[in-house]
PDB file of C-alpha atoms in Angstrom:
ATOM      1  CA  MET I   1     -27.303  -2.977   5.301  1.00 87.00           C
ATOM      2  CA  ILE I   2     -23.907  -1.903   3.917  1.00 92.00           C
ATOM      3  CA  SER I   3     -23.138   1.767   4.648  1.00 95.00           C
ATOM      4  CA  ALA I   4     -19.203   1.731   4.150  1.00 98.00           C
ATOM      5  CA  ILE I   5     -16.997   0.656   1.448  1.00 98.00           C
ATOM      6  CA  PHE I   6     -13.452   0.077   2.075  1.00 98.00           C
ATOM      7  CA  PHE I   7     -10.913  -0.021  -0.791  1.00 98.00           C
ATOM      8  CA  ASP I   8      -7.433  -1.692  -1.453  1.00 98.00           C
ATOM      9  CA  LEU I   9      -5.174   0.777  -3.026  1.00 98.00           C
ATOM     10  CA  TYR I  10      -2.531  -0.429  -5.209  1.00 98.00           C
ATOM     11  CA  GLY I  11      -3.501  -3.239  -7.694  1.00 97.00           C
ATOM     12  CA  THR I  12      -7.238  -2.224  -6.954  1.00 98.00           C
ATOM     13  CA  LEU I  13      -7.560   1.446  -7.491  1.00 98.00           C
ATOM     14  CA  ILE I  14      -4.048   2.372  -8.851  1.00 98.00           C
ATOM     15  CA  ASP I  15      -2.565   0.363 -11.658  1.00 98.00           C
ATOM     16  CA  ILE I  16       1.322   0.336 -10.772  1.00 98.00           C
ATOM     17  CA  ARG I  17       4.340  -1.266 -11.723  1.00 98.00           C
ATOM     18  CA  THR I  18       7.625  -0.812  -9.985  1.00 98.00           C
ATOM     19  CA  ASP I  19      11.334  -2.455 -10.307  1.00 98.00           C
ATOM     20  CA  GLU I  20      13.236  -2.414  -7.154  1.00 98.00           C
ATOM     21  CA  HIS I  21      15.923  -4.577  -8.652  1.00 98.00           C
ATOM     22  CA  ASP I  22      17.065  -2.239 -11.590  1.00 98.00           C
ATOM     23  CA  PRO I  23      20.904  -1.451 -10.907  1.00 98.00           C
ATOM     24  CA  TRP I  24      20.527   1.729 -12.611  1.00 98.00           C
ATOM     25  CA  VAL I  25      18.163   2.778  -9.727  1.00 98.00           C
ATOM     26  CA  TYR I  26      20.948   2.149  -6.997  1.00 98.00           C
ATOM     27  CA  SER I  27      23.587   3.724  -9.249  1.00 98.00           C
ATOM     28  CA  PHE I  28      21.586   7.134  -9.365  1.00 98.00           C
ATOM     29  CA  LEU I  29      20.626   6.841  -5.557  1.00 98.00           C
ATOM     30  CA  SER I  30      24.267   6.164  -4.535  1.00 98.00           C
ATOM     31  CA  GLN I  31      25.321   9.283  -6.315  1.00 98.00           C
ATOM     32  CA  TYR I  32      22.535  11.370  -4.740  1.00 97.00           C
ATOM     33  CA  LEU I  33      23.330   9.998  -1.130  1.00 96.00           C
ATOM     34  CA  SER I  34      27.086  11.150  -1.608  1.00 95.00           C
ATOM     35  CA  TYR I  35      25.781  14.710  -1.397  1.00 94.00           C
ATOM     36  CA  HIS I  36      24.570  13.734   2.035  1.00 94.00           C
ATOM     37  CA  SER I  37      28.104  12.243   3.003  1.00 93.00           C
ATOM     38  CA  VAL I  38      26.799   8.634   2.539  1.00 95.00           C
ATOM     39  CA  LYS I  39      29.601   6.705   1.077  1.00 96.00           C
ATOM     40  CA  VAL I  40      28.122   3.559  -0.375  1.00 96.00           C
ATOM     41  CA  SER I  41      28.354   1.918  -4.019  1.00 97.00           C
ATOM     42  CA  PRO I  42      25.394   1.052  -5.914  1.00 98.00           C
ATOM     43  CA  GLU I  43      26.096  -2.695  -5.362  1.00 98.00           C
ATOM     44  CA  GLU I  44      26.350  -2.206  -1.668  1.00 98.00           C
ATOM     45  CA  LEU I  45      23.320   0.062  -1.613  1.00 98.00           C
ATOM     46  CA  LYS I  46      21.178  -2.430  -3.105  1.00 98.00           C
ATOM     47  CA  GLU I  47      22.274  -5.258  -0.981  1.00 98.00           C
ATOM     48  CA  ALA I  48      21.915  -3.062   2.164  1.00 98.00           C
ATOM     49  CA  TYR I  49      18.330  -1.965   1.003  1.00 98.00           C
ATOM     50  CA  PHE I  50      17.132  -5.737   0.751  1.00 98.00           C
ATOM     51  CA  ASN I  51      19.180  -6.891   3.818  1.00 98.00           C
ATOM     52  CA  GLU I  52      17.735  -4.185   6.166  1.00 97.00           C
ATOM     53  CA  ILE I  53      14.028  -5.178   5.060  1.00 98.00           C
ATOM     54  CA  ARG I  54      14.926  -8.924   5.583  1.00 98.00           C
ATOM     55  CA  ARG I  55      16.266  -8.179   9.113  1.00 97.00           C
ATOM     56  CA  HIS I  56      13.202  -6.162  10.050  1.00 97.00           C
ATOM     57  CA  PHE I  57      11.017  -8.940   9.030  1.00 97.00           C
ATOM     58  CA  GLU I  58      13.082 -11.510  11.021  1.00 97.00           C
ATOM     59  CA  GLN I  59      13.195  -9.210  14.096  1.00 97.00           C
ATOM     60  CA  SER I  60       9.505  -8.472  14.067  1.00 97.00           C
ATOM     61  CA  GLU I  61       7.187 -10.278  16.544  1.00 97.00           C
ATOM     62  CA  GLU I  62       4.217  -9.863  14.058  1.00 98.00           C
ATOM     63  CA  GLU I  63       2.705 -12.584  12.180  1.00 98.00           C
ATOM     64  CA  TYR I  64       2.525 -10.541   9.115  1.00 98.00           C
ATOM     65  CA  PRO I  65       5.260  -7.900   9.503  1.00 98.00           C
ATOM     66  CA  GLU I  66       5.717  -4.579   7.712  1.00 98.00           C
ATOM     67  CA  VAL I  67       8.574  -2.157   7.385  1.00 98.00           C
ATOM     68  CA  ASN I  68       8.558   1.562   7.044  1.00 97.00           C
ATOM     69  CA  VAL I  69      10.898   2.265   4.035  1.00 97.00           C
ATOM     70  CA  SER I  70      11.925   5.624   5.069  1.00 96.00           C
ATOM     71  CA  GLU I  71      13.266   4.178   8.274  1.00 96.00           C
ATOM     72  CA  ILE I  72      15.198   1.509   6.050  1.00 97.00           C
ATOM     73  CA  PHE I  73      16.864   4.292   4.266  1.00 97.00           C
ATOM     74  CA  HIS I  74      17.661   6.218   7.555  1.00 95.00           C
ATOM     75  CA  GLU I  75      19.416   3.170   8.867  1.00 95.00           C
ATOM     76  CA  ILE I  76      21.488   2.667   5.613  1.00 96.00           C
ATOM     77  CA  MET I  77      22.422   6.395   5.862  1.00 95.00           C
ATOM     78  CA  LEU I  78      23.420   6.036   9.589  1.00 94.00           C
ATOM     79  CA  LYS I  79      25.625   2.999   8.782  1.00 94.00           C
ATOM     80  CA  ASN I  80      27.391   4.619   5.645  1.00 95.00           C
ATOM     81  CA  GLY I  81      27.384   8.316   6.622  1.00 91.00           C
ATOM     82  CA  LYS I  82      26.821  10.758   9.400  1.00 81.00           C
ATOM     83  CA  THR I  83      25.516   9.921  12.764  1.00 79.00           C
ATOM     84  CA  LYS I  84      22.306  12.079  12.625  1.00 87.00           C
ATOM     85  CA  TYR I  85      20.026  13.159   9.602  1.00 88.00           C
ATOM     86  CA  ALA I  86      16.941  15.152   9.647  1.00 90.00           C
ATOM     87  CA  LYS I  87      13.988  13.471   8.830  1.00 89.00           C
ATOM     88  CA  ALA I  88      13.261  15.331   5.669  1.00 91.00           C
ATOM     89  CA  VAL I  89      16.640  13.772   4.203  1.00 92.00           C
ATOM     90  CA  PHE I  90      15.858  10.195   4.640  1.00 92.00           C
ATOM     91  CA  ARG I  91      12.059  10.706   3.687  1.00 94.00           C
ATOM     92  CA  ASP I  92      13.289  12.585   0.415  1.00 96.00           C
ATOM     93  CA  THR I  93      15.575   9.664  -0.202  1.00 96.00           C
ATOM     94  CA  ALA I  94      12.791   7.365   0.106  1.00 97.00           C
ATOM     95  CA  LEU I  95      10.550   9.369  -2.303  1.00 98.00           C
ATOM     96  CA  LEU I  96      13.548   9.564  -4.747  1.00 98.00           C
ATOM     97  CA  PHE I  97      13.875   5.835  -4.592  1.00 98.00           C
ATOM     98  CA  ARG I  98      10.206   5.497  -5.397  1.00 98.00           C
ATOM     99  CA  SER I  99      10.265   7.686  -8.299  1.00 98.00           C
ATOM    100  CA  LEU I 100      13.303   5.860  -9.771  1.00 98.00           C
ATOM    101  CA  THR I 101      11.567   2.686  -9.481  1.00 98.00           C
ATOM    102  CA  MET I 102       8.277   3.651 -10.999  1.00 98.00           C
ATOM    103  CA  ARG I 103       7.688   2.026 -14.364  1.00 98.00           C
ATOM    104  CA  HIS I 104       3.840   2.397 -14.763  1.00 98.00           C
ATOM    105  CA  PHE I 105       1.407   4.583 -12.717  1.00 98.00           C
ATOM    106  CA  CYS I 106      -2.324   5.358 -13.226  1.00 98.00           C
ATOM    107  CA  LEU I 107      -5.828   4.824 -12.183  1.00 98.00           C
ATOM    108  CA  PHE I 108      -7.760   1.825 -13.675  1.00 98.00           C
ATOM    109  CA  PRO I 109     -10.303   3.066 -16.102  1.00 98.00           C
ATOM    110  CA  SER I 110     -13.494   4.560 -14.689  1.00 98.00           C
ATOM    111  CA  VAL I 111     -12.292   4.657 -11.208  1.00 98.00           C
ATOM    112  CA  THR I 112     -12.806   8.274 -10.705  1.00 98.00           C
ATOM    113  CA  ASP I 113     -16.346   8.420 -12.150  1.00 98.00           C
ATOM    114  CA  THR I 114     -17.261   5.315 -10.070  1.00 98.00           C
ATOM    115  CA  LEU I 115     -15.828   6.741  -6.695  1.00 98.00           C
ATOM    116  CA  THR I 116     -17.708   9.969  -7.435  1.00 98.00           C
ATOM    117  CA  ARG I 117     -20.925   8.297  -7.602  1.00 97.00           C
ATOM    118  CA  LEU I 118     -20.289   5.993  -4.601  1.00 98.00           C
ATOM    119  CA  ALA I 119     -19.191   8.815  -2.361  1.00 98.00           C
ATOM    120  CA  GLU I 120     -22.906  10.005  -2.712  1.00 97.00           C
ATOM    121  CA  GLY I 121     -24.338   7.120  -0.885  1.00 95.00           C
ATOM    122  CA  TYR I 122     -21.469   5.476   1.145  1.00 97.00           C
ATOM    123  CA  ARG I 123     -18.828   6.360   3.694  1.00 98.00           C
ATOM    124  CA  MET I 124     -15.291   5.258   2.156  1.00 98.00           C
ATOM    125  CA  ALA I 125     -11.912   4.489   3.384  1.00 98.00           C
ATOM    126  CA  ILE I 126      -8.611   2.985   2.288  1.00 98.00           C
ATOM    127  CA  ILE I 127      -7.137  -0.400   3.842  1.00 98.00           C
ATOM    128  CA  SER I 128      -3.705  -0.912   2.029  1.00 98.00           C
ATOM    129  CA  ASP I 129      -0.439  -2.679   2.429  1.00 98.00           C
ATOM    130  CA  ALA I 130       1.175   0.481   1.473  1.00 98.00           C
ATOM    131  CA  GLN I 131       4.188   2.752   2.462  1.00 98.00           C
ATOM    132  CA  TRP I 132       2.655   5.883   3.726  1.00 97.00           C
ATOM    133  CA  ILE I 133       5.137   8.154   2.598  1.00 97.00           C
ATOM    134  CA  PHE I 134       4.550   7.258  -0.965  1.00 97.00           C
ATOM    135  CA  ALA I 135       0.850   6.441  -0.840  1.00 98.00           C
ATOM    136  CA  GLY I 136      -0.275   9.918   0.337  1.00 97.00           C
ATOM    137  CA  PRO I 137       1.453  11.933  -2.426  1.00 98.00           C
ATOM    138  CA  GLU I 138       0.396   9.372  -5.166  1.00 98.00           C
ATOM    139  CA  MET I 139      -3.189   9.412  -4.027  1.00 98.00           C
ATOM    140  CA  GLU I 140      -3.016  13.152  -4.301  1.00 98.00           C
ATOM    141  CA  THR I 141      -1.604  12.992  -7.906  1.00 98.00           C
ATOM    142  CA  LEU I 142      -4.217  10.842  -9.124  1.00 98.00           C
ATOM    143  CA  GLY I 143      -7.095  12.825  -7.383  1.00 98.00           C
ATOM    144  CA  LEU I 144      -7.955   9.933  -4.880  1.00 98.00           C
ATOM    145  CA  ASP I 145      -7.359  12.153  -1.698  1.00 98.00           C
ATOM    146  CA  ARG I 146     -10.652  13.880  -1.920  1.00 97.00           C
ATOM    147  CA  PHE I 147     -12.578  10.553  -1.758  1.00 98.00           C
ATOM    148  CA  PHE I 148     -10.653   9.083   1.188  1.00 98.00           C
ATOM    149  CA  LYS I 149     -10.312  11.128   4.442  1.00 96.00           C
ATOM    150  CA  HIS I 150      -9.458   7.854   6.338  1.00 98.00           C
ATOM    151  CA  ARG I 151      -6.582   5.811   5.259  1.00 98.00           C
ATOM    152  CA  ILE I 152      -5.114   2.620   6.968  1.00 98.00           C
ATOM    153  CA  PHE I 153      -1.582   2.087   5.618  1.00 98.00           C
ATOM    154  CA  SER I 154       0.416  -0.992   6.840  1.00 98.00           C
ATOM    155  CA  SER I 155       3.626   0.870   7.111  1.00 98.00           C
ATOM    156  CA  ARG I 156       2.270   2.923   9.914  1.00 97.00           C
ATOM    157  CA  LEU I 157       1.313  -0.078  12.091  1.00 98.00           C
ATOM    158  CA  GLY I 158       4.093  -2.432  11.521  1.00 98.00           C
ATOM    159  CA  PHE I 159       1.925  -5.211  10.425  1.00 98.00           C
ATOM    160  CA  LYS I 160      -0.086  -5.849   7.055  1.00 98.00           C
ATOM    161  CA  LYS I 161      -2.822  -7.957   5.734  1.00 98.00           C
ATOM    162  CA  PRO I 162      -4.373 -10.296   6.484  1.00 98.00           C
ATOM    163  CA  ASP I 163      -3.931  -9.233  10.015  1.00 98.00           C
ATOM    164  CA  VAL I 164      -7.613  -8.333  11.021  1.00 98.00           C
ATOM    165  CA  ARG I 165      -6.301  -5.435  13.182  1.00 98.00           C
ATOM    166  CA  LEU I 166      -6.266  -3.368   9.918  1.00 98.00           C
ATOM    167  CA  PHE I 167      -9.839  -3.898   9.095  1.00 98.00           C
ATOM    168  CA  GLU I 168     -10.828  -3.432  12.656  1.00 98.00           C
ATOM    169  CA  LEU I 169      -9.140  -0.116  12.771  1.00 98.00           C
ATOM    170  CA  ALA I 170     -10.671   0.944   9.581  1.00 98.00           C
ATOM    171  CA  MET I 171     -14.079   0.278  10.668  1.00 98.00           C
ATOM    172  CA  LYS I 172     -13.594   1.938  14.049  1.00 98.00           C
ATOM    173  CA  LYS I 173     -12.308   4.985  12.126  1.00 97.00           C
ATOM    174  CA  LEU I 174     -15.682   5.076  10.132  1.00 98.00           C
ATOM    175  CA  GLY I 175     -17.821   3.920  13.138  1.00 97.00           C
ATOM    176  CA  VAL I 176     -19.285   0.986  11.318  1.00 98.00           C
ATOM    177  CA  LYS I 177     -19.893  -2.659  12.088  1.00 98.00           C
ATOM    178  CA  PRO I 178     -18.599  -5.591  10.064  1.00 98.00           C
ATOM    179  CA  GLU I 179     -22.254  -6.280   8.689  1.00 96.00           C
ATOM    180  CA  GLU I 180     -22.317  -2.646   7.390  1.00 97.00           C
ATOM    181  CA  SER I 181     -18.961  -3.084   5.551  1.00 98.00           C
ATOM    182  CA  ILE I 182     -17.643  -4.395   2.278  1.00 98.00           C
ATOM    183  CA  TYR I 183     -14.024  -4.507   1.011  1.00 98.00           C
ATOM    184  CA  ILE I 184     -13.144  -4.046  -2.549  1.00 98.00           C
ATOM    185  CA  CYS I 185      -9.678  -5.795  -3.260  1.00 97.00           C
ATOM    186  CA  ASP I 186      -7.416  -7.736  -5.610  1.00 95.00           C
ATOM    187  CA  ASN I 187      -5.585 -10.383  -3.577  1.00 94.00           C
ATOM    188  CA  PRO I 188      -7.448 -13.480  -2.432  1.00 94.00           C
ATOM    189  CA  GLN I 189      -4.667 -14.609  -0.108  1.00 93.00           C
ATOM    190  CA  ARG I 190      -4.201 -11.378   1.730  1.00 95.00           C
ATOM    191  CA  ASP I 191      -7.433  -9.431   1.364  1.00 97.00           C
ATOM    192  CA  LEU I 192     -10.152 -11.787   1.089  1.00 96.00           C
ATOM    193  CA  VAL I 193      -8.802 -13.596   4.095  1.00 96.00           C
ATOM    194  CA  GLY I 194      -8.405 -10.454   6.047  1.00 97.00           C
ATOM    195  CA  ALA I 195     -11.745  -9.046   5.261  1.00 98.00           C
ATOM    196  CA  LYS I 196     -13.560 -12.304   5.935  1.00 97.00           C
ATOM    197  CA  ARG I 197     -11.784 -12.756   9.391  1.00 96.00           C
ATOM    198  CA  ALA I 198     -12.979  -9.200  10.184  1.00 98.00           C
ATOM    199  CA  GLY I 199     -16.616 -10.175   9.302  1.00 97.00           C
ATOM    200  CA  MET I 200     -16.882  -7.864   6.070  1.00 97.00           C
ATOM    201  CA  LYS I 201     -18.235  -8.750   2.697  1.00 97.00           C
ATOM    202  CA  CYS I 202     -15.588  -8.902   0.032  1.00 96.00           C
ATOM    203  CA  ILE I 203     -15.556  -8.096  -3.898  1.00 96.00           C
ATOM    204  CA  LEU I 204     -12.359  -9.060  -5.701  1.00 96.00           C
ATOM    205  CA  PHE I 205     -11.004  -7.089  -8.808  1.00 96.00           C
ATOM    206  CA  ARG I 206      -9.270  -8.701 -11.686  1.00 85.00           C
ATOM    207  CA  SER I 207      -8.896 -12.094  -9.741  1.00 77.00           C
ATOM    208  CA  GLU I 208      -9.896 -15.419 -11.479  1.00 74.00           C
ATOM    209  CA  CYS I 209     -10.240 -16.915  -7.957  1.00 71.00           C
ATOM    210  CA  LEU I 210     -13.423 -16.209  -5.800  1.00 78.00           C
ATOM    211  CA  GLU I 211     -12.269 -18.736  -3.190  1.00 77.00           C
ATOM    212  CA  TYR I 212      -9.259 -19.074  -0.856  1.00 83.00           C
ATOM    213  CA  SER I 213      -8.873 -21.150   2.280  1.00 83.00           C
ATOM    214  CA  ASP I 214     -12.559 -22.067   2.253  1.00 87.00           C
ATOM    215  CA  LEU I 215     -13.455 -18.257   2.158  1.00 91.00           C
ATOM    216  CA  ILE I 216     -15.608 -17.232  -0.621  1.00 90.00           C
ATOM    217  CA  ALA I 217     -15.814 -13.550  -2.105  1.00 93.00           C
ATOM    218  CA  GLU I 218     -19.417 -12.228  -2.752  1.00 93.00           C
ATOM    219  CA  GLY I 219     -18.420 -11.138  -6.128  1.00 92.00           C
ATOM    220  CA  CYS I 220     -15.533 -10.371  -8.752  1.00 92.00           C
ATOM    221  CA  PHE I 221     -15.152  -7.746 -11.521  1.00 94.00           C
ATOM    222  CA  PHE I 222     -12.843  -6.699 -14.104  1.00 94.00           C
ATOM    223  CA  ASP I 223     -14.304  -3.217 -15.103  1.00 95.00           C
ATOM    224  CA  TYR I 224     -15.121  -0.396 -12.563  1.00 97.00           C
ATOM    225  CA  SER I 225     -18.068   0.377 -14.926  1.00 94.00           C
ATOM    226  CA  VAL I 226     -19.959  -2.542 -13.697  1.00 95.00           C
ATOM    227  CA  LEU I 227     -19.045  -2.348  -9.873  1.00 96.00           C
ATOM    228  CA  GLU I 228     -22.153  -0.549  -8.839  1.00 95.00           C
ATOM    229  CA  ASN I 229     -24.292  -3.096 -10.380  1.00 94.00           C
ATOM    230  CA  ILE I 230     -22.492  -5.708  -8.361  1.00 92.00           C
ATOM    231  CA  LEU I 231     -22.961  -3.883  -5.243  1.00 94.00           C
ATOM    232  CA  ASN I 232     -26.639  -3.391  -5.853  1.00 91.00           C
ATOM    233  CA  ALA I 233     -26.984  -7.161  -6.459  1.00 89.00           C
ATOM    234  CA  ILE I 234     -25.132  -8.019  -3.350  1.00 83.00           C
ATOM    235  CA  LEU I 235     -26.706  -5.387  -1.165  1.00 75.00           C
TER     236      LEU I 235
END
């Protein structure tokens, strides 16, 4: 019997679009960093951002490596500015970067009403490839924080889906077994594979594909108003 529902965050609950390649972002951020004695041109900043991410991936021993974006900016600031910065400074820089790259941000329709009803009968948690420094405030902004006390973010762990450890950690947090768990998500390659490897059932959101690498999801939906019916049919 299913007693816990785990959700992916971005692309599943939150409809989001960002643009990390917009030159305007780095022009604004370069000017901001100059107030913290960081001397780096917009072009150099953009190149440094993607190079640092690439370097972290290459140096990681994980099969599916993840970065902590606030640490990325910390390293850029150290290389182009002072020898030491308070955590608040590079974390604020990361948050400013996020706000500058944001192009679209809202919940998918009917998410809040659906979660309100599901919370009455199930334990719920988040499993997401996400930057914790962004995800917490963004969940609070959209009112999701009240539904999810337990949140597993890849950026805190250094690895991302489909690494089965994210799913195992989430189930441990809620004290449930794989056969008691189901994952609601949107990406067959990462989400379906990870959930199935962990022994969970899986329902895909807005996906044309129910199958990946010989793994098959239990269902698919395009509108949150029908999710409960799908859950009832499966469970």
